[in-house]
PDB file of C-alpha atoms in Angstrom:
ATOM      1  CA  MET A   1     133.185 -52.979-133.538  1.00  0.00           C
ATOM      2  CA  ILE A   2     130.506 -55.568-134.290  1.00  0.00           C
ATOM      3  CA  ARG A   3     128.045 -54.401-136.840  1.00  0.00           C
ATOM      4  CA  PHE A   4     124.584 -55.598-137.699  1.00  0.00           C
ATOM      5  CA  ALA A   5     124.137 -57.257-141.023  1.00  0.00           C
ATOM      6  CA  LYS A   6     120.960 -56.213-142.756  1.00  0.00           C
ATOM      7  CA  ARG A   7     118.155 -58.641-141.951  1.00  0.00           C
ATOM      8  CA  ARG A   8     115.778 -59.519-144.753  1.00  0.00           C
ATOM      9  CA  SER A   9     113.467 -62.241-145.958  1.00  0.00           C
ATOM     10  CA  LEU A  10     115.156 -65.085-147.810  1.00  0.00           C
ATOM     11  CA  ALA A  11     115.098 -64.824-151.549  1.00  0.00           C
ATOM     12  CA  ALA A  12     113.455 -67.705-153.407  1.00  0.00           C
ATOM     13  CA  PRO A  13     116.733 -69.099-154.845  1.00  0.00           C
ATOM     14  CA  LEU A  14     118.262 -69.360-151.394  1.00  0.00           C
ATOM     15  CA  VAL A  15     115.208 -71.159-150.032  1.00  0.00           C
ATOM     16  CA  ALA A  16     115.320 -73.585-152.926  1.00  0.00           C
ATOM     17  CA  ALA A  17     119.006 -74.238-152.400  1.00  0.00           C
ATOM     18  CA  LEU A  18     118.509 -74.921-148.704  1.00  0.00           C
ATOM     19  CA  LEU A  19     115.692 -77.367-149.328  1.00  0.00           C
ATOM     20  CA  ALA A  20     117.662 -79.111-152.060  1.00  0.00           C
ATOM     21  CA  THR A  21     120.725 -79.618-149.869  1.00  0.00           C
ATOM     22  CA  GLY A  22     118.783 -80.495-146.726  1.00  0.00           C
ATOM     23  CA  CYS A  23     120.571 -77.717-144.826  1.00  0.00           C
ATOM     24  CA  GLY A  24     118.547 -75.415-142.630  1.00  0.00           C
ATOM     25  CA  ALA A  25     114.939 -75.141-141.666  1.00  0.00           C
ATOM     26  CA  SER A  26     112.335 -75.834-144.302  1.00  0.00           C
ATOM     27  CA  VAL A  27     110.231 -72.791-145.027  1.00  0.00           C
ATOM     28  CA  GLN A  28     106.523 -73.448-145.448  1.00  0.00           C
ATOM     29  CA  PRO A  29     104.334 -71.195-147.546  1.00  0.00           C
ATOM     30  CA  ALA A  30     102.187 -68.876-145.478  1.00  0.00           C
ATOM     31  CA  ALA A  31      98.608 -69.975-144.943  1.00  0.00           C
ATOM     32  CA  GLN A  32      95.803 -67.660-145.920  1.00  0.00           C
ATOM     33  CA  ASP A  33      94.794 -67.122-142.280  1.00  0.00           C
ATOM     34  CA  ASP A  34      98.278 -66.596-140.861  1.00  0.00           C
ATOM     35  CA  PRO A  35      98.537 -63.375-138.831  1.00  0.00           C
ATOM     36  CA  PRO A  36     100.421 -60.573-140.554  1.00  0.00           C
ATOM     37  CA  PRO A  37     104.130 -60.141-139.702  1.00  0.00           C
ATOM     38  CA  VAL A  38     105.068 -57.550-137.101  1.00  0.00           C
ATOM     39  CA  THR A  39     108.024 -55.197-137.189  1.00  0.00           C
ATOM     40  CA  ILE A  40     109.785 -54.258-133.976  1.00  0.00           C
ATOM     41  CA  SER A  41     113.140 -52.751-133.067  1.00  0.00           C
ATOM     42  CA  ASN A  42     115.614 -55.305-131.720  1.00  0.00           C
ATOM     43  CA  CYS A  43     118.922 -53.822-130.595  1.00  0.00           C
ATOM     44  CA  GLY A  44     118.177 -50.675-132.570  1.00  0.00           C
ATOM     45  CA  VAL A  45     117.397 -52.464-135.842  1.00  0.00           C
ATOM     46  CA  PRO A  46     113.856 -52.809-137.274  1.00  0.00           C
ATOM     47  CA  VAL A  47     113.156 -56.517-137.799  1.00  0.00           C
ATOM     48  CA  THR A  48     110.051 -58.012-139.403  1.00  0.00           C
ATOM     49  CA  TYR A  49     108.844 -61.224-137.774  1.00  0.00           C
ATOM     50  CA  PRO A  50     106.277 -63.623-139.207  1.00  0.00           C
ATOM     51  CA  ARG A  51     104.456 -65.446-136.376  1.00  0.00           C
ATOM     52  CA  PRO A  52     106.931 -68.132-135.203  1.00  0.00           C
ATOM     53  CA  GLN A  53     105.762 -71.729-135.439  1.00  0.00           C
ATOM     54  CA  ARG A  54     108.789 -73.583-134.015  1.00  0.00           C
ATOM     55  CA  PRO A  55     110.521 -71.258-131.517  1.00  0.00           C
ATOM     56  CA  VAL A  56     113.608 -72.292-129.548  1.00  0.00           C
ATOM     57  CA  SER A  57     115.003 -70.435-126.547  1.00  0.00           C
ATOM     58  CA  TYR A  58     118.353 -70.494-124.796  1.00  0.00           C
ATOM     59  CA  GLU A  59     119.033 -70.572-121.072  1.00  0.00           C
ATOM     60  CA  VAL A  60     116.817 -69.476-118.161  1.00  0.00           C
ATOM     61  CA  SER A  61     116.418 -65.969-119.579  1.00  0.00           C
ATOM     62  CA  GLY A  62     114.863 -67.156-122.807  1.00  0.00           C
ATOM     63  CA  ALA A  63     112.854 -70.062-121.464  1.00  0.00           C
ATOM     64  CA  GLU A  64     111.207 -68.173-118.619  1.00  0.00           C
ATOM     65  CA  LYS A  65     110.294 -65.114-120.664  1.00  0.00           C
ATOM     66  CA  MET A  66     108.453 -67.508-122.969  1.00  0.00           C
ATOM     67  CA  PHE A  67     106.886 -69.488-120.122  1.00  0.00           C
ATOM     68  CA  ALA A  68     105.740 -66.365-118.286  1.00  0.00           C
ATOM     69  CA  LEU A  69     103.900 -65.277-121.436  1.00  0.00           C
ATOM     70  CA  GLY A  70     102.094 -68.625-121.661  1.00  0.00           C
ATOM     71  CA  LEU A  71     104.009 -69.745-124.759  1.00  0.00           C
ATOM     72  CA  ALA A  72     105.396 -73.089-123.539  1.00  0.00           C
ATOM     73  CA  GLY A  73     102.899 -75.042-125.626  1.00  0.00           C
ATOM     74  CA  GLN A  74     104.144 -73.370-128.810  1.00  0.00           C
ATOM     75  CA  MET A  75     107.847 -74.054-128.242  1.00  0.00           C
ATOM     76  CA  ARG A  76     109.903 -76.527-130.229  1.00  0.00           C
ATOM     77  CA  GLY A  77     112.327 -76.683-127.303  1.00  0.00           C
ATOM     78  CA  TYR A  78     114.947 -74.973-125.195  1.00  0.00           C
ATOM     79  CA  VAL A  79     118.680 -75.332-124.643  1.00  0.00           C
ATOM     80  CA  MET A  80     120.190 -74.895-121.187  1.00  0.00           C
ATOM     81  CA  ASN A  81     123.602 -75.505-119.723  1.00  0.00           C
ATOM     82  CA  SER A  82     123.457 -78.134-116.985  1.00  0.00           C
ATOM     83  CA  LEU A  83     124.840 -75.513-114.570  1.00  0.00           C
ATOM     84  CA  GLY A  84     121.345 -74.053-114.620  1.00  0.00           C
ATOM     85  CA  ASP A  85     119.644 -77.240-113.417  1.00  0.00           C
ATOM     86  CA  PRO A  86     119.083 -75.956-109.851  1.00  0.00           C
ATOM     87  CA  SER A  87     117.259 -72.986-111.363  1.00  0.00           C
ATOM     88  CA  ILE A  88     114.835 -75.364-113.063  1.00  0.00           C
ATOM     89  CA  ALA A  89     114.175 -77.127-109.767  1.00  0.00           C
ATOM     90  CA  GLY A  90     113.389 -73.807-108.083  1.00  0.00           C
ATOM     91  CA  SER A  91     111.406 -72.285-110.930  1.00  0.00           C
ATOM     92  CA  PRO A  92     107.708 -71.426-110.750  1.00  0.00           C
ATOM     93  CA  TRP A  93     107.606 -72.826-114.299  1.00  0.00           C
ATOM     94  CA  ARG A  94     108.918 -76.310-113.419  1.00  0.00           C
ATOM     95  CA  ASP A  95     105.976 -77.921-115.194  1.00  0.00           C
ATOM     96  CA  ASP A  96     106.744 -76.019-118.397  1.00  0.00           C
ATOM     97  CA  TYR A  97     110.379 -77.102-118.252  1.00  0.00           C
ATOM     98  CA  ALA A  98     109.170 -80.692-117.913  1.00  0.00           C
ATOM     99  CA  ARG A  99     106.863 -80.611-120.937  1.00  0.00           C
ATOM    100  CA  VAL A 100     108.997 -78.613-123.369  1.00  0.00           C
ATOM    101  CA  PRO A 101     111.781 -80.662-125.013  1.00  0.00           C
ATOM    102  CA  ARG A 102     115.291 -79.878-123.816  1.00  0.00           C
ATOM    103  CA  LEU A 103     117.454 -79.810-126.927  1.00  0.00           C
ATOM    104  CA  GLY A 104     120.880 -79.516-125.276  1.00  0.00           C
ATOM    105  CA  THR A 105     122.660 -79.261-121.939  1.00  0.00           C
ATOM    106  CA  SER A 106     125.523 -77.035-123.011  1.00  0.00           C
ATOM    107  CA  ARG A 107     125.624 -73.968-125.237  1.00  0.00           C
ATOM    108  CA  ILE A 108     123.234 -73.370-128.078  1.00  0.00           C
ATOM    109  CA  THR A 109     124.623 -74.061-131.541  1.00  0.00           C
ATOM    110  CA  ARG A 110     123.486 -73.492-135.081  1.00  0.00           C
ATOM    111  CA  GLU A 111     123.369 -77.265-135.567  1.00  0.00           C
ATOM    112  CA  ILE A 112     120.935 -77.685-132.672  1.00  0.00           C
ATOM    113  CA  VAL A 113     118.452 -75.135-133.959  1.00  0.00           C
ATOM    114  CA  VAL A 114     118.723 -76.316-137.576  1.00  0.00           C
ATOM    115  CA  ASP A 115     118.217 -79.961-136.556  1.00  0.00           C
ATOM    116  CA  ALA A 116     115.188 -78.883-134.523  1.00  0.00           C
ATOM    117  CA  LYS A 117     113.770 -77.162-137.636  1.00  0.00           C
ATOM    118  CA  ALA A 118     113.423 -73.993-135.560  1.00  0.00           C
ATOM    119  CA  ASP A 119     112.111 -70.894-137.282  1.00  0.00           C
ATOM    120  CA  TRP A 120     112.849 -68.448-134.433  1.00  0.00           C
ATOM    121  CA  VAL A 121     115.523 -68.340-131.718  1.00  0.00           C
ATOM    122  CA  LEU A 122     115.632 -66.306-128.503  1.00  0.00           C
ATOM    123  CA  ALA A 123     119.082 -65.798-126.928  1.00  0.00           C
ATOM    124  CA  GLY A 124     121.518 -63.172-125.746  1.00  0.00           C
ATOM    125  CA  TRP A 125     124.679 -61.886-127.365  1.00  0.00           C
ATOM    126  CA  GLY A 126     127.869 -63.472-126.051  1.00  0.00           C
ATOM    127  CA  SER A 127     126.658 -66.453-124.079  1.00  0.00           C
ATOM    128  CA  GLY A 128     124.202 -67.519-126.790  1.00  0.00           C
ATOM    129  CA  PHE A 129     124.798 -65.837-130.124  1.00  0.00           C
ATOM    130  CA  SER A 130     128.495 -65.559-130.935  1.00  0.00           C
ATOM    131  CA  GLU A 131     130.661 -64.832-133.953  1.00  0.00           C
ATOM    132  CA  GLU A 132     133.358 -67.175-132.631  1.00  0.00           C
ATOM    133  CA  ARG A 133     130.948 -70.092-132.256  1.00  0.00           C
ATOM    134  CA  GLY A 134     129.253 -69.486-135.583  1.00  0.00           C
ATOM    135  CA  ILE A 135     125.718 -68.714-134.432  1.00  0.00           C
ATOM    136  CA  THR A 136     124.589 -65.149-135.092  1.00  0.00           C
ATOM    137  CA  PRO A 137     121.344 -63.520-136.259  1.00  0.00           C
ATOM    138  CA  HIS A 138     122.902 -63.007-139.692  1.00  0.00           C
ATOM    139  CA  LEU A 139     123.973 -66.634-140.051  1.00  0.00           C
ATOM    140  CA  LEU A 140     120.583 -67.864-138.882  1.00  0.00           C
ATOM    141  CA  ASP A 141     118.861 -65.563-141.362  1.00  0.00           C
ATOM    142  CA  GLN A 142     120.793 -67.363-144.104  1.00  0.00           C
ATOM    143  CA  VAL A 143     119.057 -70.636-143.217  1.00  0.00           C
ATOM    144  CA  GLY A 144     115.598 -69.144-142.800  1.00  0.00           C
ATOM    145  CA  ILE A 145     115.604 -68.727-139.021  1.00  0.00           C
ATOM    146  CA  ARG A 146     114.608 -65.438-137.411  1.00  0.00           C
ATOM    147  CA  SER A 147     116.103 -64.441-134.062  1.00  0.00           C
ATOM    148  CA  TYR A 148     115.580 -62.054-131.173  1.00  0.00           C
ATOM    149  CA  LEU A 149     118.360 -60.823-128.863  1.00  0.00           C
ATOM    150  CA  HIS A 150     117.740 -60.044-125.196  1.00  0.00           C
ATOM    151  CA  THR A 151     117.756 -56.271-124.850  1.00  0.00           C
ATOM    152  CA  GLU A 152     120.116 -56.549-121.873  1.00  0.00           C
ATOM    153  CA  THR A 153     122.852 -57.756-124.246  1.00  0.00           C
ATOM    154  CA  CYS A 154     122.359 -55.218-127.055  1.00  0.00           C
ATOM    155  CA  TRP A 155     125.132 -52.959-125.753  1.00  0.00           C
ATOM    156  CA  GLY A 156     127.655 -55.686-126.692  1.00  0.00           C
ATOM    157  CA  TYR A 157     126.223 -56.426-130.131  1.00  0.00           C
ATOM    158  CA  GLY A 158     125.368 -53.323-132.063  1.00  0.00           C
ATOM    159  CA  ASP A 159     123.207 -50.883-130.149  1.00  0.00           C
ATOM    160  CA  LYS A 160     125.538 -48.977-127.827  1.00  0.00           C
ATOM    161  CA  ARG A 161     122.722 -47.351-125.880  1.00  0.00           C
ATOM    162  CA  PRO A 162     122.468 -49.594-122.831  1.00  0.00           C
ATOM    163  CA  VAL A 163     119.083 -50.008-121.218  1.00  0.00           C
ATOM    164  CA  PRO A 164     118.714 -50.450-117.439  1.00  0.00           C
ATOM    165  CA  PRO A 165     118.246 -54.186-116.745  1.00  0.00           C
ATOM    166  CA  LEU A 166     114.641 -54.108-115.544  1.00  0.00           C
ATOM    167  CA  GLU A 167     113.631 -51.799-118.393  1.00  0.00           C
ATOM    168  CA  ALA A 168     115.338 -54.252-120.762  1.00  0.00           C
ATOM    169  CA  LEU A 169     113.266 -57.069-119.270  1.00  0.00           C
ATOM    170  CA  TYR A 170     110.022 -55.150-119.739  1.00  0.00           C
ATOM    171  CA  ALA A 171     110.980 -54.334-123.340  1.00  0.00           C
ATOM    172  CA  ASP A 172     111.637 -57.994-124.086  1.00  0.00           C
ATOM    173  CA  LEU A 173     108.327 -59.144-122.638  1.00  0.00           C
ATOM    174  CA  ARG A 174     106.432 -56.545-124.655  1.00  0.00           C
ATOM    175  CA  ASN A 175     108.342 -57.322-127.859  1.00  0.00           C
ATOM    176  CA  ILE A 176     107.949 -61.083-127.528  1.00  0.00           C
ATOM    177  CA  GLY A 177     104.283 -60.500-126.783  1.00  0.00           C
ATOM    178  CA  LYS A 178     103.921 -58.627-130.066  1.00  0.00           C
ATOM    179  CA  ILE A 179     105.818 -61.266-132.034  1.00  0.00           C
ATOM    180  CA  PHE A 180     103.556 -64.052-130.711  1.00  0.00           C
ATOM    181  CA  GLY A 181     100.322 -62.089-130.633  1.00  0.00           C
ATOM    182  CA  VAL A 182      99.937 -62.055-126.842  1.00  0.00           C
ATOM    183  CA  GLU A 183     100.325 -58.312-126.315  1.00  0.00           C
ATOM    184  CA  GLN A 184      97.599 -58.093-123.682  1.00  0.00           C
ATOM    185  CA  ARG A 185      99.166 -60.812-121.582  1.00  0.00           C
ATOM    186  CA  ALA A 186     102.578 -59.149-121.926  1.00  0.00           C
ATOM    187  CA  GLU A 187     101.255 -55.760-120.812  1.00  0.00           C
ATOM    188  CA  GLY A 188      99.536 -57.365-117.837  1.00  0.00           C
ATOM    189  CA  LEU A 189     102.713 -59.180-116.828  1.00  0.00           C
ATOM    190  CA  VAL A 190     104.821 -56.027-117.121  1.00  0.00           C
ATOM    191  CA  ALA A 191     102.315 -54.076-115.045  1.00  0.00           C
ATOM    192  CA  GLU A 192     102.376 -56.778-112.360  1.00  0.00           C
ATOM    193  CA  LEU A 193     106.186 -56.839-112.240  1.00  0.00           C
ATOM    194  CA  GLN A 194     106.401 -53.046-112.133  1.00  0.00           C
ATOM    195  CA  GLY A 195     103.899 -52.947-109.285  1.00  0.00           C
ATOM    196  CA  ARG A 196     105.901 -55.470-107.289  1.00  0.00           C
ATOM    197  CA  VAL A 197     109.112 -53.498-107.844  1.00  0.00           C
ATOM    198  CA  ALA A 198     107.354 -50.321-106.681  1.00  0.00           C
ATOM    199  CA  LYS A 199     106.377 -52.068-103.434  1.00  0.00           C
ATOM    200  CA  VAL A 200     109.984 -53.162-102.910  1.00  0.00           C
ATOM    201  CA  GLU A 201     111.178 -49.597-103.443  1.00  0.00           C
ATOM    202  CA  GLN A 202     108.582 -48.255-101.037  1.00  0.00           C
ATOM    203  CA  SER A 203     109.829 -50.620 -98.333  1.00  0.00           C
ATOM    204  CA  ARG A 204     113.241 -48.948 -98.190  1.00  0.00           C
ATOM    205  CA  PRO A 205     113.874 -47.089 -94.929  1.00  0.00           C
ATOM    206  CA  ALA A 206     113.330 -43.358 -95.424  1.00  0.00           C
ATOM    207  CA  GLY A 207     116.551 -41.382 -95.623  1.00  0.00           C
ATOM    208  CA  ALA A 208     118.792 -44.441 -95.374  1.00  0.00           C
ATOM    209  CA  ALA A 209     121.992 -44.444 -97.402  1.00  0.00           C
ATOM    210  CA  PRO A 210     122.209 -47.232-100.021  1.00  0.00           C
ATOM    211  CA  VAL A 211     123.830 -50.430 -98.778  1.00  0.00           C
ATOM    212  CA  SER A 212     127.091 -51.173-100.617  1.00  0.00           C
ATOM    213  CA  VAL A 213     126.891 -54.626-102.214  1.00  0.00           C
ATOM    214  CA  PHE A 214     129.355 -56.861-104.058  1.00  0.00           C
ATOM    215  CA  VAL A 215     128.068 -59.626-106.343  1.00  0.00           C
ATOM    216  CA  TYR A 216     130.256 -62.727-106.489  1.00  0.00           C
ATOM    217  CA  ASP A 217     129.569 -65.192-109.275  1.00  0.00           C
ATOM    218  CA  SER A 218     132.864 -67.049-109.570  1.00  0.00           C
ATOM    219  CA  GLY A 219     136.592 -66.630-110.206  1.00  0.00           C
ATOM    220  CA  THR A 220     139.756 -66.899-108.148  1.00  0.00           C
ATOM    221  CA  ASP A 221     142.484 -64.716-109.654  1.00  0.00           C
ATOM    222  CA  GLN A 222     139.794 -62.205-110.584  1.00  0.00           C
ATOM    223  CA  PRO A 223     136.152 -62.222-109.537  1.00  0.00           C
ATOM    224  CA  TYR A 224     133.467 -62.581-112.164  1.00  0.00           C
ATOM    225  CA  THR A 225     130.705 -60.212-111.168  1.00  0.00           C
ATOM    226  CA  ALA A 226     127.760 -58.065-112.221  1.00  0.00           C
ATOM    227  CA  GLY A 227     128.486 -54.735-113.868  1.00  0.00           C
ATOM    228  CA  ARG A 228     126.116 -51.819-114.308  1.00  0.00           C
ATOM    229  CA  TYR A 229     123.962 -53.454-116.991  1.00  0.00           C
ATOM    230  CA  ALA A 230     123.547 -56.893-115.374  1.00  0.00           C
ATOM    231  CA  PRO A 231     120.209 -57.623-113.648  1.00  0.00           C
ATOM    232  CA  PRO A 232     121.634 -57.852-110.089  1.00  0.00           C
ATOM    233  CA  THR A 233     122.431 -54.136-110.249  1.00  0.00           C
ATOM    234  CA  ASP A 234     118.727 -53.279-110.558  1.00  0.00           C
ATOM    235  CA  ILE A 235     117.787 -55.977-108.044  1.00  0.00           C
ATOM    236  CA  ILE A 236     120.160 -54.373-105.554  1.00  0.00           C
ATOM    237  CA  ALA A 237     118.982 -50.826-106.299  1.00  0.00           C
ATOM    238  CA  ALA A 238     115.295 -51.688-105.954  1.00  0.00           C
ATOM    239  CA  ALA A 239     115.965 -53.245-102.547  1.00  0.00           C
ATOM    240  CA  GLY A 240     117.902 -50.216-101.324  1.00  0.00           C
ATOM    241  CA  GLY A 241     121.479 -51.032-102.200  1.00  0.00           C
ATOM    242  CA  ARG A 242     124.261 -50.000-104.545  1.00  0.00           C
ATOM    243  CA  ASN A 243     126.407 -52.323-106.623  1.00  0.00           C
ATOM    244  CA  VAL A 244     130.028 -51.440-105.815  1.00  0.00           C
ATOM    245  CA  VAL A 245     131.076 -52.532-109.317  1.00  0.00           C
ATOM    246  CA  GLY A 246     129.871 -49.752-111.565  1.00  0.00           C
ATOM    247  CA  VAL A 247     131.730 -50.624-114.760  1.00  0.00           C
ATOM    248  CA  GLU A 248     129.908 -49.986-118.027  1.00  0.00           C
ATOM    249  CA  LYS A 249     129.399 -53.672-118.757  1.00  0.00           C
ATOM    250  CA  SER A 250     127.026 -56.489-117.961  1.00  0.00           C
ATOM    251  CA  TRP A 251     128.711 -59.559-116.444  1.00  0.00           C
ATOM    252  CA  THR A 252     132.461 -58.984-116.272  1.00  0.00           C
ATOM    253  CA  THR A 253     135.708 -59.596-114.404  1.00  0.00           C
ATOM    254  CA  VAL A 254     137.367 -57.055-112.138  1.00  0.00           C
ATOM    255  CA  GLY A 255     140.324 -57.043-109.770  1.00  0.00           C
ATOM    256  CA  TRP A 256     140.075 -57.911-106.085  1.00  0.00           C
ATOM    257  CA  GLU A 257     141.682 -54.605-105.103  1.00  0.00           C
ATOM    258  CA  PRO A 258     138.763 -52.348-106.091  1.00  0.00           C
ATOM    259  CA  VAL A 259     136.327 -54.755-104.438  1.00  0.00           C
ATOM    260  CA  VAL A 260     138.213 -54.583-101.146  1.00  0.00           C
ATOM    261  CA  ALA A 261     138.610 -50.813-101.436  1.00  0.00           C
ATOM    262  CA  ALA A 262     134.847 -50.402-101.910  1.00  0.00           C
ATOM    263  CA  GLU A 263     134.227 -52.022 -98.496  1.00  0.00           C
ATOM    264  CA  PRO A 264     130.950 -53.771 -99.388  1.00  0.00           C
ATOM    265  CA  GLU A 265     128.552 -54.219 -96.494  1.00  0.00           C
ATOM    266  CA  VAL A 266     126.822 -57.223 -98.079  1.00  0.00           C
ATOM    267  CA  ILE A 267     128.022 -59.893-100.506  1.00  0.00           C
ATOM    268  CA  ILE A 268     125.571 -61.551-102.887  1.00  0.00           C
ATOM    269  CA  ILE A 269     126.676 -65.034-103.985  1.00  0.00           C
ATOM    270  CA  ILE A 270     125.190 -66.368-107.231  1.00  0.00           C
ATOM    271  CA  ASP A 271     124.160 -69.998-106.777  1.00  0.00           C
ATOM    272  CA  TYR A 272     124.176 -72.611-109.540  1.00  0.00           C
ATOM    273  CA  ALA A 273     125.441 -76.145-110.126  1.00  0.00           C
ATOM    274  CA  GLY A 274     129.167 -76.860-110.158  1.00  0.00           C
ATOM    275  CA  GLN A 275     130.264 -75.025-107.026  1.00  0.00           C
ATOM    276  CA  SER A 276     128.083 -74.558-103.982  1.00  0.00           C
ATOM    277  CA  ALA A 277     127.363 -71.180-102.438  1.00  0.00           C
ATOM    278  CA  ALA A 278     129.007 -72.488 -99.253  1.00  0.00           C
ATOM    279  CA  ASP A 279     132.205 -73.264-101.162  1.00  0.00           C
ATOM    280  CA  LYS A 280     132.195 -69.826-102.747  1.00  0.00           C
ATOM    281  CA  ARG A 281     131.777 -68.218 -99.356  1.00  0.00           C
ATOM    282  CA  ALA A 282     134.623 -70.305 -97.938  1.00  0.00           C
ATOM    283  CA  PHE A 283     136.860 -69.176-100.784  1.00  0.00           C
ATOM    284  CA  LEU A 284     136.045 -65.510-100.193  1.00  0.00           C
ATOM    285  CA  GLU A 285     136.857 -65.875 -96.523  1.00  0.00           C
ATOM    286  CA  SER A 286     140.155 -67.575 -97.355  1.00  0.00           C
ATOM    287  CA  LEU A 287     141.445 -64.473 -99.144  1.00  0.00           C
ATOM    288  CA  PRO A 288     143.568 -62.393 -96.741  1.00  0.00           C
ATOM    289  CA  ALA A 289     142.544 -59.131 -98.418  1.00  0.00           C
ATOM    290  CA  MET A 290     138.844 -59.861 -97.890  1.00  0.00           C
ATOM    291  CA  GLN A 291     139.269 -60.131 -94.121  1.00  0.00           C
ATOM    292  CA  SER A 292     138.936 -56.352 -93.844  1.00  0.00           C
ATOM    293  CA  VAL A 293     135.669 -56.203 -95.812  1.00  0.00           C
ATOM    294  CA  PRO A 294     132.661 -55.321 -93.605  1.00  0.00           C
ATOM    295  CA  ALA A 295     130.458 -58.003 -95.197  1.00  0.00           C
ATOM    296  CA  VAL A 296     132.966 -60.708 -94.237  1.00  0.00           C
ATOM    297  CA  GLN A 297     133.552 -59.306 -90.771  1.00  0.00           C
ATOM    298  CA  GLN A 298     129.829 -59.045 -90.059  1.00  0.00           C
ATOM    299  CA  ASP A 299     128.858 -62.329 -91.761  1.00  0.00           C
ATOM    300  CA  ARG A 300     126.497 -60.642 -94.220  1.00  0.00           C
ATOM    301  CA  TYR A 301     125.918 -62.879 -97.227  1.00  0.00           C
ATOM    302  CA  PHE A 302     122.872 -63.317 -99.413  1.00  0.00           C
ATOM    303  CA  VAL A 303     122.532 -66.267-101.816  1.00  0.00           C
ATOM    304  CA  LEU A 304     120.806 -65.376-105.092  1.00  0.00           C
ATOM    305  CA  SER A 305     119.676 -68.147-107.418  1.00  0.00           C
ATOM    306  CA  TYR A 306     121.102 -68.035-110.942  1.00  0.00           C
ATOM    307  CA  GLY A 307     117.494 -68.104-112.161  1.00  0.00           C
ATOM    308  CA  ASP A 308     116.771 -64.901-110.236  1.00  0.00           C
ATOM    309  CA  ALA A 309     120.030 -63.228-111.298  1.00  0.00           C
ATOM    310  CA  VAL A 310     119.806 -63.458-115.097  1.00  0.00           C
ATOM    311  CA  SER A 311     117.379 -61.380-117.172  1.00  0.00           C
ATOM    312  CA  GLY A 312     113.871 -62.708-116.658  1.00  0.00           C
ATOM    313  CA  PRO A 313     110.646 -62.355-114.673  1.00  0.00           C
ATOM    314  CA  ARG A 314     112.332 -63.833-111.604  1.00  0.00           C
ATOM    315  CA  ASN A 315     114.466 -60.686-111.245  1.00  0.00           C
ATOM    316  CA  VAL A 316     111.555 -59.191-109.310  1.00  0.00           C
ATOM    317  CA  LYS A 317     111.440 -62.171-106.936  1.00  0.00           C
ATOM    318  CA  GLY A 318     115.175 -61.636-106.403  1.00  0.00           C
ATOM    319  CA  ALA A 319     114.565 -57.998-105.511  1.00  0.00           C
ATOM    320  CA  GLU A 320     111.781 -58.919-103.098  1.00  0.00           C
ATOM    321  CA  GLU A 321     113.881 -61.513-101.309  1.00  0.00           C
ATOM    322  CA  PHE A 322     116.997 -59.345-101.178  1.00  0.00           C
ATOM    323  CA  ALA A 323     114.926 -56.474 -99.769  1.00  0.00           C
ATOM    324  CA  ALA A 324     113.583 -58.803 -97.089  1.00  0.00           C
ATOM    325  CA  TYR A 325     117.162 -59.753 -96.208  1.00  0.00           C
ATOM    326  CA  LEU A 326     118.252 -56.113 -95.942  1.00  0.00           C
ATOM    327  CA  ARG A 327     115.300 -55.302 -93.688  1.00  0.00           C
ATOM    328  CA  SER A 328     116.242 -58.292 -91.516  1.00  0.00           C
ATOM    329  CA  ILE A 329     119.610 -56.699 -90.820  1.00  0.00           C
ATOM    330  CA  GLY A 330     118.114 -53.283 -90.230  1.00  0.00           C
ATOM    331  CA  ARG A 331     118.893 -51.793 -93.631  1.00  0.00           C
TER     332      ARG A 331
END
């Protein structure tokens, strides 16, 4: 079981040692007019955050939560795997991506954020922060860098009380708003997103049974898909569907057998660089077992952008567009 290490402010000797060795972010004394630190709960642990001056985010989830809150101009940079490039091209925040420095095109590392002199990092547990890769909130604390974990990923880090994906998104926007002093903007954004989701839910046909949906990200021997706590599950539910993979995880692998047995009526294909949605569809249709699946037989596929599928404000756009697809097929 992964446990949280206690987060605390750096002691003076540690700061001095870091500055003497040139390792880590330099810590500047607080100015008289700096806003007071705020304390919020991140993954069940109270964390005190001074106002970040050089924030860095990881992947679409981190970058677009910051952009949507109007914080692009304050960012030191972002890191994003090149597989996410199509999501940048299709993002409503393309201009922000263009003006904020891109610090890496693979995974985020401790070296990247230290070299950038970051004082705050936004990422998720697993794909971003990782014990195996040597970048964790505890290790960053040791070099004077605060961090915030996406609420969606808390169930895998320390807080075993999973939060529904859209609720996790709203919590992140509110928390980041508090950390950066843009609470009013955050509340307005959350209210807008909630209102749009309510309209999607209201568009569902009265009395209709939920449409069974399978999410295909990748994988051949076993499909990599969205579990109960991944954003597509809430996207599907808002639109009037049901994710046939109900495992108590976020993104995960399952066997083909339970997918076939669930007889999904629609297949969502996650689209990103590296393998086209058309190629993924062709692979699914090449599997003999999938020939009996209603979605394959009835040619019912929906392509969901990676940028809409991972935790971020674009989840609501994904729900709107998937709902429109379901209505187009009479569901």
